[in-house]
Amino acid sequence: MRSTMMDVPLTIASIMRYGTSVFGDREVVTWTGDGTRRRTYAEAGRRAAQLANALRGLGVDADQRVGTFMWNNAEHLEAYLAVPSMGAVLHTLNIRLAAAEVGYIATHADDYAVIVDASLVSKFAEILPQAPTVKHVIVTGGPLGETPGTDQLTGVSVHSYEDLLVAEPDSFDWPELDENSAAAMCYTSGTTGNPKGIVYSHRSAYLHSMGACLGNAFGLSERDRVLPVVPMFHANAWGLAYASLLSGAALVMPDKDLSPATLVRLIADEKVTLAGGVPTIWAAVLTYMRAEGGDLSSLRVVLCGGSAVPHALQYNFDQELGVRILQAWGMTETSPLASVANPPPGLSEEEEWSYRDSQGRLFCTVEGRLSGDGGALLPSDGEAVGEIEVRGPWITGSYYKDDDPSKFHDGWLRTGDVGTMDEHGFIRLSDRAKDVIKSGGEWISSMELENILMAHPDVAEAAVFGVPDDKWGERPLAAIVLRSGADVAADKLRGFLAEQIPRWQLPERWCFVAEVPKTSVGKFSKRQMREAYQRGDYEIIEVR
Ligand code: ADP
């Protein structure tokens, strides 16, 4: 028997309509460098309609790709609303990648028009010669004549965003869309091989936004004021933009200034209740707070993910700042939220920490399983270690154009993350498959060693990666960034590790570095570290 329910498509247009009317007086606040500019959701909705009209006028129809090359700001939100709602596909380009890489990605996606922040025009001009499909560049910010680099945008039509909008009506005849049609796309950062494209549907974005608002996830509501530090080009800012529109939470956008001083000021002045970013951002905020202080009392939670959240970071936020960090796990392929580490109720403090330090419980719609060597399935008993595989309505089932069947296993996505799963759906990662250190047939978890080392009071950052070893095949090397003013010898750090992990896992090779190289989205770049080691850039201290 068929249900009697209406078949109404789940679309971003419906999130936009709801958010910009019901919550029309909520605001999106953008940092300007010395203050803020403010726009209500109702205004953002009218401007989204103007943008859609303008894009139509430039020839954007059907599912053409409209790229963004932008910081987190009100105009980026307008593109998030207008482009998918008019039936086109929003393609958020990573502003931190090398020109050739962005060119490859824009060409692969067939981007037709790109909206570019004024401050990024010179950078985008370097990309253009390698992005031949791009016909229109739309520059936000000040008048074109005053924007450095616009004269270098050759071979395309260049438009001022504000001039385009001003000329257009502030309503648009939003089309009825198929919920399974493409709404947005994002590319993986391509640590191995070329970047791969993931195409989100209206339905997946809608369900993902609802998921983010659940009480067991972020519990977003109209009482929240959300600061997405995570870039809108990094897996759609973890869904925070659409989730805010849907729940009536205000958005506070840092634009191009991600310095801890500005973040702390924005949190205090704008009474931010929820902020999200990778661990390196919050480590910098902690250091800043220790030195300068600030008022973070409005925060109810800080979302953290993208790489493992060090226990010491969570603990120190709790103890010193009275702010709770909430760990989440996911990847571009999973929209990105797959699990959130809210501990179950009724636990001792110690048990609670064990859940908070995990990668969290899978969402209701995200199923997970573990796969071992040769693809055999392993039990989810909290003990067996294998690769996590997931499937669900907001998990990609293939890659755009150039699919990679090796990343899928009988209809499940192979995440490339290795760890355990327990019967309550909690995941505990020990490594990325490509970072696992294989020493004499046994696995050493780089994540565990890093986590312990980063709890040492003299250590600011610790990255552990495998290096070739004649006897064992591979052994861990620990690269340490000391806190300013700290001085501790490698053998002391090795002794500190020895208190918590078996002897055979202790690194023999150590080095002290000024900083750990980071990827375009602020994660430790182990690839760069392995290359630096091979070049002999590191001064290695042997301790046995
Ligand atoms: P990239 O592959 O460029 O890092 P993603 O942002 O999609 O791009 O990264 C997804 C990966 O980030 C995951 O597969 C996982 O390895 C890592 N990751 C994300 N969140 C966490 C977390 N909470 N703990 C550990 N690793 C995480």
PDB file of N, CA, C and O and ligand atoms in Angstrom, residues 188-191 234 304-309 327-333 359 415 417 429 432 447 521 523, ligand 1:
ATOM      1  N   THR A 188      37.486  17.085  -3.129  1.00  0.00           N
ATOM      2  CA  THR A 188      38.411  16.690  -2.058  1.00  0.00           C
ATOM      3  C   THR A 188      39.731  17.390  -2.336  1.00  0.00           C
ATOM      4  O   THR A 188      39.989  17.794  -3.477  1.00  0.00           O
ATOM      5  N   SER A 189      40.563  17.496  -1.306  1.00  0.00           N
ATOM      6  CA  SER A 189      41.770  18.289  -1.536  1.00  0.00           C
ATOM      7  C   SER A 189      42.847  17.504  -2.282  1.00  0.00           C
ATOM      8  O   SER A 189      43.889  18.044  -2.611  1.00  0.00           O
ATOM      9  N   GLY A 190      42.576  16.243  -2.581  1.00  0.00           N
ATOM     10  CA  GLY A 190      43.466  15.519  -3.480  1.00  0.00           C
ATOM     11  C   GLY A 190      44.841  15.247  -2.932  1.00  0.00           C
ATOM     12  O   GLY A 190      45.848  15.448  -3.612  1.00  0.00           O
ATOM     13  N   THR A 191      44.881  14.783  -1.686  1.00  0.00           N
ATOM     14  CA  THR A 191      46.180  14.462  -1.086  1.00  0.00           C
ATOM     15  C   THR A 191      46.867  13.377  -1.895  1.00  0.00           C
ATOM     16  O   THR A 191      48.081  13.339  -2.003  1.00  0.00           O
ATOM     17  N   HIS A 234      35.041  24.621   2.618  1.00  0.00           N
ATOM     18  CA  HIS A 234      35.478  23.347   3.195  1.00  0.00           C
ATOM     19  C   HIS A 234      34.234  22.541   3.566  1.00  0.00           C
ATOM     20  O   HIS A 234      33.654  22.718   4.621  1.00  0.00           O
ATOM     21  N   CYS A 304      34.316  21.029  16.762  1.00  0.00           N
ATOM     22  CA  CYS A 304      35.691  20.846  16.336  1.00  0.00           C
ATOM     23  C   CYS A 304      35.791  19.520  15.608  1.00  0.00           C
ATOM     24  O   CYS A 304      35.242  18.513  16.043  1.00  0.00           O
ATOM     25  N   GLY A 305      36.482  19.508  14.494  1.00  0.00           N
ATOM     26  CA  GLY A 305      36.645  18.283  13.715  1.00  0.00           C
ATOM     27  C   GLY A 305      37.535  18.569  12.531  1.00  0.00           C
ATOM     28  O   GLY A 305      38.208  19.600  12.487  1.00  0.00           O
ATOM     29  N   GLY A 306      37.535  17.675  11.563  1.00  0.00           N
ATOM     30  CA  GLY A 306      38.425  17.838  10.413  1.00  0.00           C
ATOM     31  C   GLY A 306      39.709  17.072  10.632  1.00  0.00           C
ATOM     32  O   GLY A 306      40.310  16.560   9.697  1.00  0.00           O
ATOM     33  N   SER A 307      40.156  17.025  11.868  1.00  0.00           N
ATOM     34  CA  SER A 307      41.211  16.094  12.283  1.00  0.00           C
ATOM     35  C   SER A 307      40.964  15.825  13.765  1.00  0.00           C
ATOM     36  O   SER A 307      40.122  16.487  14.382  1.00  0.00           O
ATOM     37  N   ALA A 308      41.670  14.828  14.298  1.00  0.00           N
ATOM     38  CA  ALA A 308      41.378  14.406  15.670  1.00  0.00           C
ATOM     39  C   ALA A 308      41.539  15.578  16.625  1.00  0.00           C
ATOM     40  O   ALA A 308      42.486  16.360  16.525  1.00  0.00           O
ATOM     41  N   VAL A 309      40.611  15.708  17.555  1.00  0.00           N
ATOM     42  CA  VAL A 309      40.681  16.789  18.536  1.00  0.00           C
ATOM     43  C   VAL A 309      41.533  16.293  19.701  1.00  0.00           C
ATOM     44  O   VAL A 309      41.165  15.320  20.358  1.00  0.00           O
ATOM     45  N   GLN A 327      33.315  17.263  19.573  1.00  0.00           N
ATOM     46  CA  GLN A 327      34.011  16.710  18.412  1.00  0.00           C
ATOM     47  C   GLN A 327      33.017  16.118  17.412  1.00  0.00           C
ATOM     48  O   GLN A 327      32.040  15.481  17.796  1.00  0.00           O
ATOM     49  N   ALA A 328      33.282  16.356  16.138  1.00  0.00           N
ATOM     50  CA  ALA A 328      32.480  15.735  15.077  1.00  0.00           C
ATOM     51  C   ALA A 328      33.433  15.133  14.057  1.00  0.00           C
ATOM     52  O   ALA A 328      34.578  15.568  13.942  1.00  0.00           O
ATOM     53  N   TRP A 329      32.963  14.126  13.362  1.00  0.00           N
ATOM     54  CA  TRP A 329      33.788  13.460  12.349  1.00  0.00           C
ATOM     55  C   TRP A 329      33.032  13.390  11.029  1.00  0.00           C
ATOM     56  O   TRP A 329      31.805  13.227  11.023  1.00  0.00           O
ATOM     57  N   GLY A 330      33.773  13.539   9.959  1.00  0.00           N
ATOM     58  CA  GLY A 330      33.145  13.410   8.651  1.00  0.00           C
ATOM     59  C   GLY A 330      34.142  13.735   7.574  1.00  0.00           C
ATOM     60  O   GLY A 330      35.325  13.941   7.843  1.00  0.00           O
ATOM     61  N   MET A 331      33.681  13.761   6.360  1.00  0.00           N
ATOM     62  CA  MET A 331      34.544  14.076   5.226  1.00  0.00           C
ATOM     63  C   MET A 331      33.702  14.723   4.133  1.00  0.00           C
ATOM     64  O   MET A 331      32.461  14.681   4.190  1.00  0.00           O
ATOM     65  N   THR A 332      34.367  15.332   3.157  1.00  0.00           N
ATOM     66  CA  THR A 332      33.643  15.987   2.070  1.00  0.00           C
ATOM     67  C   THR A 332      32.616  15.020   1.471  1.00  0.00           C
ATOM     68  O   THR A 332      31.493  15.414   1.147  1.00  0.00           O
ATOM     69  N   GLU A 333      33.001  13.756   1.376  1.00  0.00           N
ATOM     70  CA  GLU A 333      32.131  12.732   0.791  1.00  0.00           C
ATOM     71  C   GLU A 333      30.879  12.475   1.628  1.00  0.00           C
ATOM     72  O   GLU A 333      29.918  11.876   1.162  1.00  0.00           O
ATOM     73  N   GLN A 359      35.331   9.846  18.132  1.00  0.00           N
ATOM     74  CA  GLN A 359      34.891  10.632  16.965  1.00  0.00           C
ATOM     75  C   GLN A 359      33.369  10.753  16.955  1.00  0.00           C
ATOM     76  O   GLN A 359      32.801  11.420  16.112  1.00  0.00           O
ATOM     77  N   THR A 415      35.904   4.945   3.921  1.00  0.00           N
ATOM     78  CA  THR A 415      36.292   6.287   4.376  1.00  0.00           C
ATOM     79  C   THR A 415      37.797   6.489   4.397  1.00  0.00           C
ATOM     80  O   THR A 415      38.271   7.622   4.491  1.00  0.00           O
ATOM     81  N   ASP A 417      39.461   5.772   6.873  1.00  0.00           N
ATOM     82  CA  ASP A 417      39.758   5.984   8.294  1.00  0.00           C
ATOM     83  C   ASP A 417      39.696   4.647   9.015  1.00  0.00           C
ATOM     84  O   ASP A 417      38.780   3.859   8.795  1.00  0.00           O
ATOM     85  N   LEU A 429      38.695   6.519  16.124  1.00  0.00           N
ATOM     86  CA  LEU A 429      39.692   6.362  15.056  1.00  0.00           C
ATOM     87  C   LEU A 429      41.087   6.226  15.648  1.00  0.00           C
ATOM     88  O   LEU A 429      41.405   6.864  16.660  1.00  0.00           O
ATOM     89  N   ARG A 432      44.310   7.533   9.790  1.00  0.00           N
ATOM     90  CA  ARG A 432      43.881   7.425   8.398  1.00  0.00           C
ATOM     91  C   ARG A 432      44.671   6.249   7.837  1.00  0.00           C
ATOM     92  O   ARG A 432      45.847   6.075   8.193  1.00  0.00           O
ATOM     93  N   MET A 447      47.745   8.860  15.734  1.00  0.00           N
ATOM     94  CA  MET A 447      46.802   9.736  16.443  1.00  0.00           C
ATOM     95  C   MET A 447      46.962   9.605  17.955  1.00  0.00           C
ATOM     96  O   MET A 447      46.896  10.591  18.682  1.00  0.00           O
ATOM     97  N   VAL A 521      43.181  23.251   4.434  1.00  0.00           N
ATOM     98  CA  VAL A 521      42.088  23.442   5.397  1.00  0.00           C
ATOM     99  C   VAL A 521      42.575  23.284   6.830  1.00  0.00           C
ATOM    100  O   VAL A 521      41.805  22.996   7.739  1.00  0.00           O
ATOM    101  N   LYS A 523      44.859  21.177   8.349  1.00  0.00           N
ATOM    102  CA  LYS A 523      45.207  19.918   9.009  1.00  0.00           C
ATOM    103  C   LYS A 523      46.708  19.676   8.896  1.00  0.00           C
ATOM    104  O   LYS A 523      47.340  20.189   7.975  1.00  0.00           O
TER     105      LYS A 523
HETATM  106  P1  ADP B   1      40.821  16.013   3.264  1.00  0.00           P
HETATM  107  O1  ADP B   1      40.827  14.597   2.764  1.00  0.00           O
HETATM  108  O2  ADP B   1      41.361  16.999   2.371  1.00  0.00           O
HETATM  109  O3  ADP B   1      41.356  16.142   4.680  1.00  0.00           O
HETATM  110  P2  ADP B   1      38.150  16.218   4.258  1.00  0.00           P
HETATM  111  O4  ADP B   1      37.944  17.494   4.927  1.00  0.00           O
HETATM  112  O5  ADP B   1      37.039  15.619   3.522  1.00  0.00           O
HETATM  113  O6  ADP B   1      39.305  16.411   3.273  1.00  0.00           O
HETATM  114  O7  ADP B   1      38.738  15.221   5.316  1.00  0.00           O
HETATM  115  C1  ADP B   1      38.087  14.104   5.809  1.00  0.00           C
HETATM  116  C2  ADP B   1      39.011  13.386   6.744  1.00  0.00           C
HETATM  117  O8  ADP B   1      39.356  14.205   7.867  1.00  0.00           O
HETATM  118  C3  ADP B   1      38.405  12.164   7.368  1.00  0.00           C
HETATM  119  O9  ADP B   1      38.441  11.064   6.488  1.00  0.00           O
HETATM  120  C4  ADP B   1      39.289  11.975   8.579  1.00  0.00           C
HETATM  121  O10 ADP B   1      40.498  11.325   8.254  1.00  0.00           O
HETATM  122  C5  ADP B   1      39.608  13.391   8.991  1.00  0.00           C
HETATM  123  N1  ADP B   1      38.752  13.777  10.117  1.00  0.00           N
HETATM  124  C6  ADP B   1      37.649  14.532  10.088  1.00  0.00           C
HETATM  125  N2  ADP B   1      37.138  14.689  11.320  1.00  0.00           N
HETATM  126  C7  ADP B   1      37.939  14.000  12.176  1.00  0.00           C
HETATM  127  C8  ADP B   1      37.940  13.748  13.584  1.00  0.00           C
HETATM  128  N3  ADP B   1      37.037  14.258  14.405  1.00  0.00           N
HETATM  129  N4  ADP B   1      38.925  12.972  14.074  1.00  0.00           N
HETATM  130  C9  ADP B   1      39.866  12.442  13.273  1.00  0.00           C
HETATM  131  N5  ADP B   1      39.920  12.650  11.949  1.00  0.00           N
HETATM  132  C10 ADP B   1      38.961  13.405  11.403  1.00  0.00           C
END
